[in-house]
Structure formats: C-alpha cells, structure tokens
XYZ file of C-alpha atoms in Angstrom:
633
model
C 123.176 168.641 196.691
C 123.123 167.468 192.942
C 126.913 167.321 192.920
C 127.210 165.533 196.591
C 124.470 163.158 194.841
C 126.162 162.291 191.810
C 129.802 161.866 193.481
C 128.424 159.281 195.510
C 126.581 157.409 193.020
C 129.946 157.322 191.159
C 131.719 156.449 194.170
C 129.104 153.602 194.999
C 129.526 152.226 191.179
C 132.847 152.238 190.968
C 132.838 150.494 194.340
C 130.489 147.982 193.179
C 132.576 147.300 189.926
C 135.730 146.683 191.782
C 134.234 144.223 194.250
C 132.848 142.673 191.063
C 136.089 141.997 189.721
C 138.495 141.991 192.321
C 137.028 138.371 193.292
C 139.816 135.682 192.678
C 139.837 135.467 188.576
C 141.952 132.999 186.361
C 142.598 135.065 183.002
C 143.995 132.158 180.683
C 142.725 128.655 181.798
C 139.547 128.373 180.377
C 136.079 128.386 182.194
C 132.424 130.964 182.548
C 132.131 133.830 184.050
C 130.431 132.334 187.199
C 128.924 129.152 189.224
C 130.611 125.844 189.773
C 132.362 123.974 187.029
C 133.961 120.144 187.289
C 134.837 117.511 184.811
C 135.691 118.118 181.125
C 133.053 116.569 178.746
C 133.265 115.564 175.365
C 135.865 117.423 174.180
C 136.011 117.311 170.538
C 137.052 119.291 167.166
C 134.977 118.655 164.310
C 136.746 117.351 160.957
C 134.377 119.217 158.562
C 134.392 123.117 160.350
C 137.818 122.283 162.286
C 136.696 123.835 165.105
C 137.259 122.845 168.533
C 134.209 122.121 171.057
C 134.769 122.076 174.601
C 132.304 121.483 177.217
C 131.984 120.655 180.819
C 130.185 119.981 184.165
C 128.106 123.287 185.206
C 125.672 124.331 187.769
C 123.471 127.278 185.970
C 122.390 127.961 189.760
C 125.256 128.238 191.742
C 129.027 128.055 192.917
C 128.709 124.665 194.098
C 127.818 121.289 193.059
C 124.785 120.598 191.635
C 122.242 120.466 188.786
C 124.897 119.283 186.309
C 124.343 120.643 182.722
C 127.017 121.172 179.682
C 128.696 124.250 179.143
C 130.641 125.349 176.226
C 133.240 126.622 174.422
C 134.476 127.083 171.490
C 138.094 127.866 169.794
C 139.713 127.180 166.281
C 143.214 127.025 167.498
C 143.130 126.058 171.248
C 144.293 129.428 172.270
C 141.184 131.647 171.943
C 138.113 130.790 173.271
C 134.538 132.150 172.672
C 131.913 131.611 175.363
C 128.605 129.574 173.810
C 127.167 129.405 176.824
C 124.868 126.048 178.203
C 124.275 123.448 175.380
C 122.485 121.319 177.465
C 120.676 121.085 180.967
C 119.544 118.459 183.210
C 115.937 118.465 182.353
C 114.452 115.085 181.929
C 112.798 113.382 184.492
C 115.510 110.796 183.775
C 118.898 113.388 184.505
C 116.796 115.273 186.871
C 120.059 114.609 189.484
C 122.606 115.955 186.531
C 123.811 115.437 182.948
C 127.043 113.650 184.041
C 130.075 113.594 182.922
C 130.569 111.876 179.207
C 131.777 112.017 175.758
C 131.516 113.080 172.198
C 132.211 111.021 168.833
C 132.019 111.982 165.378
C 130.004 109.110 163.923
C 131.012 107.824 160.305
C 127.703 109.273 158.889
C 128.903 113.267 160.120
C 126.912 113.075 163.002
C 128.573 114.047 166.614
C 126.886 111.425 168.916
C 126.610 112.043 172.960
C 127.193 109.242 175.075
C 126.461 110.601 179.177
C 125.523 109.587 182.338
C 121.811 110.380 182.892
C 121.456 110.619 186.651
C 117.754 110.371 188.254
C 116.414 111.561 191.438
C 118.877 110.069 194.360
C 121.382 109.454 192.295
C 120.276 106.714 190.050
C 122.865 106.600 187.532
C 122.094 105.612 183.835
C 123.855 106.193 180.168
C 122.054 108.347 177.560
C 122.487 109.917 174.216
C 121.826 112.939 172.484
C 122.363 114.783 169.086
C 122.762 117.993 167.791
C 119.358 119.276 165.963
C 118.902 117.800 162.203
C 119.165 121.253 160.869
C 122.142 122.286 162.852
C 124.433 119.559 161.406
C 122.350 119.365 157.855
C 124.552 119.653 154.572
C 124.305 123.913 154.814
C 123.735 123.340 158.468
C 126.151 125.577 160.787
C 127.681 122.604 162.626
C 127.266 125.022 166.120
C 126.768 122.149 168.430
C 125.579 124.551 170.734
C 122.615 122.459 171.558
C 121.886 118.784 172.071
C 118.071 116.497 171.731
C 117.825 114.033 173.886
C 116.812 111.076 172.052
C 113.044 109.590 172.769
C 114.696 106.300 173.687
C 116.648 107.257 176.664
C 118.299 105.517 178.661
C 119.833 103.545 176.376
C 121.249 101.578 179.051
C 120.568 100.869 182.948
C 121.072 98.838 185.743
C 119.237 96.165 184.035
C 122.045 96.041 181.418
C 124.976 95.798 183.350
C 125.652 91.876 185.082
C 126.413 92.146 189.094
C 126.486 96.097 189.439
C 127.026 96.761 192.824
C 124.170 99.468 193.301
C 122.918 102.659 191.071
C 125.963 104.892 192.146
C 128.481 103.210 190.921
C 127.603 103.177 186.865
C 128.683 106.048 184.796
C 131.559 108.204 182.858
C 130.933 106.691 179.282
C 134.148 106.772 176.868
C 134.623 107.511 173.406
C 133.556 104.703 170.781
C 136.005 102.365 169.419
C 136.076 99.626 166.363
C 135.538 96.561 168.384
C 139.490 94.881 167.615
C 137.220 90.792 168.136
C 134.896 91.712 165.813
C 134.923 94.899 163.141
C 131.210 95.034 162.397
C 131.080 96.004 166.087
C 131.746 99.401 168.042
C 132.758 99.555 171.971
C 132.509 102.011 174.747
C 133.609 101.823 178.275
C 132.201 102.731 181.560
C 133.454 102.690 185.148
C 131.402 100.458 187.271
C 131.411 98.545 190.925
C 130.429 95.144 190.528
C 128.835 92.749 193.468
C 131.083 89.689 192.032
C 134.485 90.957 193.633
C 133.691 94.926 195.320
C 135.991 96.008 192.968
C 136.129 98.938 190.461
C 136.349 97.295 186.714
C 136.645 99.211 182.948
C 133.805 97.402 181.567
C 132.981 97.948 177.652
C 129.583 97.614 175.733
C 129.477 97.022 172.014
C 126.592 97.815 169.304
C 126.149 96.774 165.886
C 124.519 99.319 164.860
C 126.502 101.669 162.752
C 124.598 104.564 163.907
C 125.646 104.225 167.294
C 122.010 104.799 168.238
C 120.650 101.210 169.857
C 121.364 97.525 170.140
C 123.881 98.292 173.383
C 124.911 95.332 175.073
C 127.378 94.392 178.233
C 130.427 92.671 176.723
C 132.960 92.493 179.227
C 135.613 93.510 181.952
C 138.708 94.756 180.372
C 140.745 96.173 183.628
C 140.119 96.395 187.158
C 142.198 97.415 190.216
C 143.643 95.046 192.630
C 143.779 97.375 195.665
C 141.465 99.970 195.620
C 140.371 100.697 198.934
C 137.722 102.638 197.135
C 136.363 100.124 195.603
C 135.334 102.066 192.548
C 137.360 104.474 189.583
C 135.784 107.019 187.797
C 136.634 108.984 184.222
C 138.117 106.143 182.322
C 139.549 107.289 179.475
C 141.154 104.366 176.741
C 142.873 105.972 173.504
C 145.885 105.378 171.244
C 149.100 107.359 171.674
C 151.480 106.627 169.193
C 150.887 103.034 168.110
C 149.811 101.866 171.500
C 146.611 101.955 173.456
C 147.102 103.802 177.108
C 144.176 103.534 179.856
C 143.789 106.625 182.026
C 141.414 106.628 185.384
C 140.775 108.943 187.920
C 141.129 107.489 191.785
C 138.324 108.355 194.358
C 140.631 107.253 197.187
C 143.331 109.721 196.149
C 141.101 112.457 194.133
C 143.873 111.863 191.617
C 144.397 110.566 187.864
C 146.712 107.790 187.050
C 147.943 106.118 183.805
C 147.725 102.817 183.682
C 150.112 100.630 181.265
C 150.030 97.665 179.772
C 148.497 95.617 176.411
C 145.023 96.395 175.174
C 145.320 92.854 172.549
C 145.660 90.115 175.574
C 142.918 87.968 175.791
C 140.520 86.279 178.669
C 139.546 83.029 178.550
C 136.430 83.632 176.541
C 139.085 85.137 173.655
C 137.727 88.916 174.650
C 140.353 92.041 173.882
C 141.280 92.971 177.552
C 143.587 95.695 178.580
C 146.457 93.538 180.349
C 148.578 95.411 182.966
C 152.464 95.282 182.732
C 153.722 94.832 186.048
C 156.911 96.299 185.428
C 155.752 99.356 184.696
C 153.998 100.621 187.763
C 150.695 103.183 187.187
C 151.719 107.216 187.423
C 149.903 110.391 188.048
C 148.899 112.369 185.591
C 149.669 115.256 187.653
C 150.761 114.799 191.655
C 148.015 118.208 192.484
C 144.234 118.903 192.103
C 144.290 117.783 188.865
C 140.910 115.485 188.062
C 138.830 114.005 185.831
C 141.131 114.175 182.834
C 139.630 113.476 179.224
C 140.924 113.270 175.658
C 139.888 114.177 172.347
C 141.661 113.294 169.094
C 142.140 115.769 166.846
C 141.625 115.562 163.319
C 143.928 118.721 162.034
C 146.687 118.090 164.298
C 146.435 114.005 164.250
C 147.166 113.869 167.703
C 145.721 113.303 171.087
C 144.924 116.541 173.695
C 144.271 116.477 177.042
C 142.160 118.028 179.298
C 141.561 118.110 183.181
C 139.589 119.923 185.877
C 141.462 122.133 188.067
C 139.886 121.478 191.291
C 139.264 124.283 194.029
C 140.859 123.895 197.400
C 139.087 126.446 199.829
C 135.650 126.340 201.688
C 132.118 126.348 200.052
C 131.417 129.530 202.314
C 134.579 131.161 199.868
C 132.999 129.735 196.685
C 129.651 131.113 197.026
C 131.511 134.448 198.104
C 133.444 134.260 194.873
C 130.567 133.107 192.908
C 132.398 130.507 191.106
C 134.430 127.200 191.465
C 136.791 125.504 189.193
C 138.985 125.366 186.149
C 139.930 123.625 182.753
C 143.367 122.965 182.948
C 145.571 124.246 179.965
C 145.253 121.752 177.150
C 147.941 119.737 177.135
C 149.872 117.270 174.667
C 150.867 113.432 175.601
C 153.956 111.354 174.488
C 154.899 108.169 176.027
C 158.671 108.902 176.832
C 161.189 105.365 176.372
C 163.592 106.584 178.725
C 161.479 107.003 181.927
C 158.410 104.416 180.538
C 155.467 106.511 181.466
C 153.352 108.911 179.947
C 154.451 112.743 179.843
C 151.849 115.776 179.045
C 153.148 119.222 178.586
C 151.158 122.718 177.445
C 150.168 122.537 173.827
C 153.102 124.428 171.970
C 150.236 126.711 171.146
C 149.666 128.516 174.045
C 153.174 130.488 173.631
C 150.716 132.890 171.276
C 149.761 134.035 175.218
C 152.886 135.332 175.916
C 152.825 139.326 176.250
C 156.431 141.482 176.363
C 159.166 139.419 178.537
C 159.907 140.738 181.941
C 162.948 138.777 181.900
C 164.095 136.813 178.499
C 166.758 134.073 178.968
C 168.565 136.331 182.061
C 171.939 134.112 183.606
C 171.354 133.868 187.118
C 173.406 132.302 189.694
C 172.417 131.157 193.200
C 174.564 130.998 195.871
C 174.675 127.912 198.905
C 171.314 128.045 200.868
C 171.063 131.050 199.601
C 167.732 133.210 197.402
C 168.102 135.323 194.490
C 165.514 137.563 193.709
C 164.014 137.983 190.024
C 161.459 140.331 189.940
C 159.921 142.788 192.430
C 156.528 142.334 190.841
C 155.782 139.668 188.809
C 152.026 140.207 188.809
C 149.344 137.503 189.006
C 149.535 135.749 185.923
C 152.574 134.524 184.007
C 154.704 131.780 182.816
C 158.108 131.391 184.144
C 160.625 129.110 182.519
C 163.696 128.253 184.675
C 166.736 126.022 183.570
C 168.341 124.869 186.144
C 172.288 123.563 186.039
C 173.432 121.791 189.222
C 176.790 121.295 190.563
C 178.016 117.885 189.636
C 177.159 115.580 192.612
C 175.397 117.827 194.590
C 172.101 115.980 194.363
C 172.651 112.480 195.272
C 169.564 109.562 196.621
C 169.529 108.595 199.637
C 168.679 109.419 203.318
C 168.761 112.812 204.597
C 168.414 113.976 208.204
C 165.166 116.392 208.415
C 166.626 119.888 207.556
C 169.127 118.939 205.674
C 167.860 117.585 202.789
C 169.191 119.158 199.460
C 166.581 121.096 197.579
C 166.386 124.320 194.885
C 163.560 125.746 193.120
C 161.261 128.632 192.706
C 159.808 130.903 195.632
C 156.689 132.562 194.459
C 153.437 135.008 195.556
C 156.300 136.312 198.144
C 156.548 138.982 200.513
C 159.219 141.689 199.963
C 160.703 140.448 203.399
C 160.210 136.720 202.272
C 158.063 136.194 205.402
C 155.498 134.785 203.127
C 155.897 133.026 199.985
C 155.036 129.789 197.906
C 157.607 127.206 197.592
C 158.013 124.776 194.417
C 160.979 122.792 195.202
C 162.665 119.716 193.494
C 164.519 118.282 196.865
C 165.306 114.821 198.476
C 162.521 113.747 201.279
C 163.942 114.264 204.856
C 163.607 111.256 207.073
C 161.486 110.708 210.305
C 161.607 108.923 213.504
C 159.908 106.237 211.977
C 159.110 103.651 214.761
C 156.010 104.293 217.041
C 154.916 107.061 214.296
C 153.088 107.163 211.507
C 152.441 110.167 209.216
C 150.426 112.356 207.395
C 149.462 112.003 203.561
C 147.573 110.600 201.179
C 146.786 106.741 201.781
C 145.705 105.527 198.264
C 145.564 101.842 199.244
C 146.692 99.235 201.767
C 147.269 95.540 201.383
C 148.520 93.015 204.236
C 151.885 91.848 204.466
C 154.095 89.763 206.556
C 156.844 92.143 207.848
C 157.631 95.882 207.643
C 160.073 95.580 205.334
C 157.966 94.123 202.867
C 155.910 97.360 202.771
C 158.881 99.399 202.450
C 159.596 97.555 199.393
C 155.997 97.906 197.674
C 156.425 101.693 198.287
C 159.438 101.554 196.516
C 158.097 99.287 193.501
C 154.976 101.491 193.134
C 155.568 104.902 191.151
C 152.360 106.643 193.025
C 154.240 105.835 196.140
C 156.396 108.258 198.120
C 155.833 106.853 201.876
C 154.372 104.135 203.320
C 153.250 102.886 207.040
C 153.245 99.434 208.292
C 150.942 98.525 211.715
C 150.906 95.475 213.006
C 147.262 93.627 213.197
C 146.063 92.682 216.839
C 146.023 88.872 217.083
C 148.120 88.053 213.400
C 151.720 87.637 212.714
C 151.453 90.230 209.602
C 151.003 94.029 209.459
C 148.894 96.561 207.508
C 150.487 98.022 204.738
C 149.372 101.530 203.956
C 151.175 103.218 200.832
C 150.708 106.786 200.237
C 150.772 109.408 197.809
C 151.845 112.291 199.368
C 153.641 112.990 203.324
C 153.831 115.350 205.692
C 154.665 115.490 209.660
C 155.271 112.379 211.418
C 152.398 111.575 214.412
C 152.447 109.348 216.986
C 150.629 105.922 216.852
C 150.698 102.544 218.322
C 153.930 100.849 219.364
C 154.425 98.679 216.589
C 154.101 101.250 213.873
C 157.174 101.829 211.116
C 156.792 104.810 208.826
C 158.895 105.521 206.160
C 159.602 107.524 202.820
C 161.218 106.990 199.394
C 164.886 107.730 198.857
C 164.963 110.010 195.899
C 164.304 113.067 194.525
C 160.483 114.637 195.000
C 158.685 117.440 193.508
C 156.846 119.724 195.707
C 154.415 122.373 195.777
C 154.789 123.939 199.571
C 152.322 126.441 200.798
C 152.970 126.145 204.346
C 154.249 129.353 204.440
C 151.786 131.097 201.903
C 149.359 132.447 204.183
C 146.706 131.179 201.574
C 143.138 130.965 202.585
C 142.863 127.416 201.459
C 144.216 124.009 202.070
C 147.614 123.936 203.212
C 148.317 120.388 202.232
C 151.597 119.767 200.291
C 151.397 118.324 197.297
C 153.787 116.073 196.315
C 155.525 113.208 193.597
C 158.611 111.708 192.304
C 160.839 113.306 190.502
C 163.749 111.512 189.150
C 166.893 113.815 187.643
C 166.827 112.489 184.148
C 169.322 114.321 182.575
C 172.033 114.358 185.127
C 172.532 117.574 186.465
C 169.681 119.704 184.125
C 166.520 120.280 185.425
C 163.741 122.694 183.619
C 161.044 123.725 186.032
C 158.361 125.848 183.709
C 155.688 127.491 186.160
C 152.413 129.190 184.960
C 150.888 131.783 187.715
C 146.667 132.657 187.194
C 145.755 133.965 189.908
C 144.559 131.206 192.235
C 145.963 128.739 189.915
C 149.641 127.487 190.344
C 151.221 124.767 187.956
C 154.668 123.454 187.278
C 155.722 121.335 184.585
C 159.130 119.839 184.985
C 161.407 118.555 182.497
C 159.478 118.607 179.465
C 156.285 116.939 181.226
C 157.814 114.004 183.013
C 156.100 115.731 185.935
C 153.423 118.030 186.996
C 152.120 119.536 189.652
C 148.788 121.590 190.005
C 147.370 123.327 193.176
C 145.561 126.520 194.637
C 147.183 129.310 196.154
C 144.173 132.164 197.894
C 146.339 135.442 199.041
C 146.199 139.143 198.312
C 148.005 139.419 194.824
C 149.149 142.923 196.113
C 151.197 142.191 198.650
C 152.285 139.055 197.920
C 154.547 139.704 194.149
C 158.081 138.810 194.709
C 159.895 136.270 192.375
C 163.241 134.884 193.308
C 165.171 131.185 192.664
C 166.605 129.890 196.153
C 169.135 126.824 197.073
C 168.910 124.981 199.992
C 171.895 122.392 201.409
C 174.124 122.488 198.145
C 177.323 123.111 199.108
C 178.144 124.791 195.752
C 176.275 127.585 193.266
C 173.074 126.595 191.653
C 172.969 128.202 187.929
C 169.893 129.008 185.857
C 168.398 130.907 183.104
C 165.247 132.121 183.321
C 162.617 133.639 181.029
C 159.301 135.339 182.358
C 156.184 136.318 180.202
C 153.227 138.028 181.324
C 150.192 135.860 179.814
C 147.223 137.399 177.603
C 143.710 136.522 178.357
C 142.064 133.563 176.143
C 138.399 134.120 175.989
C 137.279 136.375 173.082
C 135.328 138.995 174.364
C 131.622 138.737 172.777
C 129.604 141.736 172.366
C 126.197 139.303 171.905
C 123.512 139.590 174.530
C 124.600 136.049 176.509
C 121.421 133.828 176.886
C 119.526 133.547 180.227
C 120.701 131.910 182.600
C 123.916 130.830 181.138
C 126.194 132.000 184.066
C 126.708 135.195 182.357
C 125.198 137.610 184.904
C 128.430 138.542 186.210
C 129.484 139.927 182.922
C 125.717 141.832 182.495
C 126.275 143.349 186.256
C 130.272 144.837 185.763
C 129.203 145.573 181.927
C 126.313 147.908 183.378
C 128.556 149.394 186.244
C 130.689 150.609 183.949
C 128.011 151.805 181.761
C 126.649 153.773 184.788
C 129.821 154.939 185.849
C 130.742 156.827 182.442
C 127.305 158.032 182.402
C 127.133 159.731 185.624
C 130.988 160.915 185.124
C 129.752 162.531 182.164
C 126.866 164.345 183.672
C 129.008 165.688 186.110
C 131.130 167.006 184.295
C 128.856 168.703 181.970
C-alpha cells in the first residue's frame, strides 16, 4: 500500500508541475512570473551604478487589468534580467484606481524623480511624484530603486491645472523632463490630454522652475494635436532627440497602435511658444503594424543613445488569461535611427541580444525556392528562436500595381506548421490583391475618416498617408460628398450600401497571416507597407517565443508583432515558400535557438510580488525528488 501511495503522490506532483509550466511561457522577452502586465514605465539606466531599471504596469492580484502598481527589473547589459519584484503599489487614497503609466528622470542633483498618473476612485486621473528613499540613493546608498515614497504633496497637478480638459479620463501618461528651449531656467514635461476647446487629443507640456523638479508646475501650452482622430484622444506621448532632431511618438486609441510623428520641435505659435510643427510631407508611421503598444524611451547614459521599449499586447480571451495566469509582454529592447532614404523612423533588436543565441540549427544554409512552390528548413524548430532569412528575388518579379485576388505575388516564411502543411503561420511580403470594390466595403482597421467630395479623393488620401493601406468611401444621405474612411489594416470585402467604393494600396505589404494557424486567439491579419528598398534584397529576421511572433524586415524599416496560441508539439515545421513568381526565389538563412534572459534568483521573492508561480513549481519539484527518493530507498 506504501508503494501504491507514494507512486501516486509522485505521479500527482509531477502532474501538477507540468500543468504548472506547460501554460503558454515567453522565455526571452522580458516580464514576471504571473498576473497581468501593460505599458512600460520609466525605463531608465542610472549614470552613477550603470545599471538598467525597467518597470511596468502590474496587477499583484490577477491576470487581468487592474490595481496598477510598478514592477521591476533590473539588467546591466540589456540581455540579463533579474526579477526585483513590485517597487511600488497603488495605495493612496489618491491612486486607489492605479499607479499609471509614467516616467523616470535622473535629476541634476542624483536624484531619479517619478513623474505618474495618480488615478482615484472612478477613474479620476491626476499626475504625481515619487522618490526613491533618502538612504537608498545617499552617497554609500545602494542606488536599488526598488522602492518609491510618494511625496506628502501629491498630486502635484489636477484637473484644476490643466485649461479646458475635457473630463478626468482624459489627463495622464507624463513624459520625461526637458530644458525648456524659450526659457533655460525652466524644465518641461508633456502629457496627453482631451481638451473641451476643439474635442481633440493635444501634447500639452508643463514647465517648473524649480530645479528640483519637485513643485511650482504650471500649464504652458499645446505643442501637437491630431487633426483626425476619431478618438478624440492619444495616449503614451513620448518626445526625445534622435540624432540631432527631436521625434514625437504617440500611441492611437482608435487603432491600439503607435505612430511616429515628424516634423520641427523649434516652430513657434503666435505667443512665441516652442511647438512641435508637423511636416506634411512626411506622413506619420507605425512603430510596428501588430500588438505593439504603449512604446517608451529611455536614454542611456553608457551607450549615448536612445532604447525603446513597448508592450506586447495579448490577443486571446480573459477566460484564457486567468487560465494562464498571466497577460502580456515587454517587447525586446530595441534601437532607433531615422533612415534618409525612406524618411521615417526604423527600430531594430539591440545588437545585444545576439549574446541569446544558443548552437545554430542552420548557419547561413543557400536555399532556393522554386515557383509557388515551399521549401522546408527544419522539421522542428522548437518554440523559441530567431530566424534570419535573406531573400534575393528574380529581377522584375515583384512589380506595384493591381493584382487579381489569388494572384498576387508574395514569398516569405511559413511557421508553427504542420508536417502536412495543413496548419501553419504565414509572414509574407506580397502585393495586396484587389476586390470588387463598388457596393462593398471591407474589413480592417478604420483609424480615422474625414469628408470629401468624390471617391477618388479618398483613394488619394489613402495613398498620401503612410498608416494607410485601404480606404472606403460612402456617400452621405442628403450631401453631394462622401465619407472617407482610411484604414490600417484589410481583410474580406462585405457588402454595403450602393454607393460604396472600397479600395487598397498598390504596393508591396507586410503581413502576418494566421488564418490558417488554428490559434486560439484573434485571427485578425495584421498588416503594413512595405516598400522593396533595395531592389530585389529583402531580409526578413523573425524571433519565435512561444506565443510571441515578431518580424523585423530590412534592418527595421518594418515590424510586425502578433500572438500565435497552438500546441508547440504539433505544430514545429519551418520552411520558406513562393507564391506567383514565375522564377526561383533564393535565400540564406540562419536559425538560432534563443537562451532565456531572466537570471534565476535563489532569494525568497517578497509577498505578493507575482512570484507564487515560481514558490508552487519550485516546491513540486522539491516534493517530487523527495518522494522519488523515499521510494527508492
């Protein structure tokens, strides 16, 4: 009976540690063990220790959103990272809703000052600041920053502060400081707000005098706003220097996307204020056409450059994230140029992160791939990876224009497939097929939509706008003009009303296609431009983490991030495939299985910092050796 006994209590443990790690489970983009995670905050890497601080929006109570707090992280080279657990909670009556999303500055005096959104009870939103404790960043101090004091004064600003706010929900997301370029006895910061003046979402900026950045906060002015917003309201602004040149970054509540946004931050208004003035030649971009959100800087101090960080949003149910018992990802951190040829930003994977590659399954292999054909790679790639793919086209064989559906020239990477390709994820570079475009309209992503006189005329916006890849024009009841809807992403045409024209850009797309995936999650396809930019070369470099998908094309003119849900163990074919080019597709191709980044820590983790999960397996397998070992003996 003793030995029936004890084989089932092994059995039992063993089963209990496999279900609690056979969960969905990213291994090298950055977040806790558990519970919901969303926007990176104050990411910063202090000048005196050099070592990098990373926190974001967490829920200590569960795998959905709610009862923000900070968690955090810590790394000295951006490639190993070392769980700190929750620096700060929402636990004022003031933040009582959450510690929102904000930012981190290293004051000229050596202290790290927090600037976030203090959100009361139904969502009143408010800005507040704390520090780290006196003896933490003292002369022999340790400089952990793995706490925060809320200062007595708090908030430091409300709605009283800020001229024609809309309401209390529409305040928040404070930026880094800034020397004030009117006046240099002056800092700034920015917020994203909705004011009553003109429903519109506006970059406003605060300064203070105070060199302390600790009081004397007052409005300034507007320094951006959006013309056509259906939204009516941005969120995440982000304002920083690249190169010589200032570049504004928000994130778009219509389209749950970030954009850049170029132009001149040294125009003036007519009261002589710095405003950011946008170039209308050069059209706003995506940071990344997927679920990428929420994207923040930090400027570091060792490497004298700007990184950049973004939320890797889920795309299943809330019924599969409490299941899972966790929600979200950092993206890797990446680096930004602004790239002359194209005139747009680019962000690409920190050079750093090739210290994760692990043994090459395949290390610069020639492959070729035949018309509308697929050519398999690997058998088993696994479930996390990075797979760099050069691509050389035949000369010609990918030219703009219109395509008949089907027919369309495409090539790219099938992944998470089936060994009889009956399921399998699709990133393809390809030229949008058309539709029967009167009396439809389609499917996609409508991020705003603006009146015009004629069809045509919407056609051509799509076509001037870089977020744009198809567009729908309906004419209004009783008016000579139409409604112009432009979209970020397309799918299958629908009908609608007799006078509506749909349409889609003429040139190349990326795409991430999970139609055939049989993922768990959102099926949507994700989609963005994707110019050829050096002729008939094309470098598509893929990273696989379980759940997490992301391609980064040509150097980081493009990206694309989304969520694929299947069963990793049937689903572990690789393979390149060509679709409509007449002629073979060549490539070279390198694959790396990718190491883990968070340093295991053999300290007891602190209550309630999302670290049960850790506790529970660590114990199972504690059990489990100790019952194997009293059987046997």
């Amino acid at each position: 009976m003793r030995i029936i006994s004890s084989t089932w209590c092994v059995l039992l443990l063993l089963l209990l540690a496999i279900a609690v790690t056979a969960s969905h489970e990213p291994r090298f983009h950055v977040r806790p063990p558990s519970n919901w995670i969303n926007d990176p905050n104050g990411p910063y890497r202090d000048p005196i220790t050099k070592q990098m601080h990373l926190y974001m929006q967490y829920n200590p109570y569960g795998a959905v959103w709610g009862n923000m707090s900070w968690y955090h992280f810590t790394s000295m080279d951006y490639v190993k990272w070392r769980d700190q657990g929750v620096a700060m909670r929402n636990d004022e009556e003031y933040d009582l809703w959450g510690a929102y999303t904000g930012s981190i500055t290293y004051n000229p005096d050596g202290t790290p000052v927090m600037m976030y959104t203090c959100t009361a009870v139904e969502n009143i939103q408010r800005q507040c600041l704390a520090l780290p404790p006196p003896e933490d960043i003292a002369k022999n101090g340790p400089r952990s920053l793995n706490t925060f004091v809320k200062v007595d004064a708090n908030p430091v600003l409300t709605e009283d502060d800020m001229p024609d706010l809309y309401d209390n929900f529409n305040y928040r997301d404070p930026t880094n400081f800034w020397e004030n370029p009117d006046n240099s006895s002056e800092w700034l910061f920015a917020l994203a707000v909705r004011t009553r003046k003109d429903d519109r979402g506006h970059i406003v900026v605060f300064s203070t005098g105070d060199p302390t950045w600790r009081s004397g906060f007052k409005y300034s002015h507007s320094i951006w706003h959006e013309e056509f917003d259906s939204y009516h309201m941005m969120e995440c602004p982000d304002i920083f220097k690249v190169g010589s040149d200032y570049v504004l970054k928000v994130s778009t509540m219509v389209s749950q996307q970030d954009m850049w946004v170029y132009g001149n931050y040294g125009a003036k208004n007519n009261e002589n204020k710095t405003i950011y003035l946008e170039d209308s030649e050069r059209t706003p971009t995506y940071m990344d056409y997927g679920r990428f959100y929420a994207a923040k800087h930090n400027f570091d101090p060792v490497l004298k450059r700007a990184v950049l960080w973004g939320w890797l949003v889920e795309e299943d149910t809330e019924e599969a994230m409490r299941a899972r018992g966790w929600s979200g990802m950092m993206d890797l951190p990446r680096y930004v140029e602004y790239d002359e040829k194209a005139k747009k930003m680019k962000s690409f994977p920190m050079p750093q992160l090739e210290q994760l590659r692990l043994k090459p399954l395949l290390k610069n292999k020639a492959v070729k791939i035949g018309a509308n054909d697929r050519t398999a790679l690997v058998g088993d790639a696994g479930r996390y990876y990075e797979l760099v793919v050069d691509f050389t086209l035949p000369e010609g064989a990918f030219k703009s224009g219109t395509y008949e559906a089907g027919k369309e020239p495409s090539f790219g990477v099938d992944l998470l497939s089936s060994a009889d390709h009956s399921s399998y994820t699709r990133i393809a570079v390809a030229m949008p097929g058309t539709l029967d475009s009167k009396m439809h309209d389609q499917t996609g992503r409508h991020y705003t939509s603006v009146e015009v006189n004629e069809s045509d005329m919407c056609k051509k916006k799509c076509e001037t706008e870089r977020r744009c890849v198809a567009w729908t024009a309906v004419k209004i009841p009783n008016k000579n003009t139409s409604r112009c809807s432009v979209m970020s992403t397309f799918g299958e045409a629908r009908a609608a009303n007799e006078s509506a024209v749909t349409g889609r850009i003429s040139e190349p797309v990326i795409l991430l296609d999970r139609t055939h995936s049989g993922t768990t999650g959102s099926k949507e396809i994700w989609v963005g431009r994707a110019p050829l930019w050096n002729g008939n070369k094309v470098q598509l470099r893929v990273f696989l983490d379980d759940t997490a998908v992301q391609v980064f094309k040509d150097g980081g003119l493009e990206s694309l991030s989304g969520r694929v849900y299947v069963d990793h163990k049937k689903l572990t074919d690789l393979s390149l495939f060509s679709a409509n080019i007449a002629e073979t597709v060549e490539a070279v191709v390198s694959l790396y299985p990718m190491d883990t980044v968070i340093i295991a820590d053999t300290e007891k983790p602190s209550p309630g910092d999302g670290s049960s999960k850790i506790c529970l397996l660590a114990l199972a397998h504690l059990l489990v050796a100790q019952l194997v070992l009293y059987f046997l003996l």
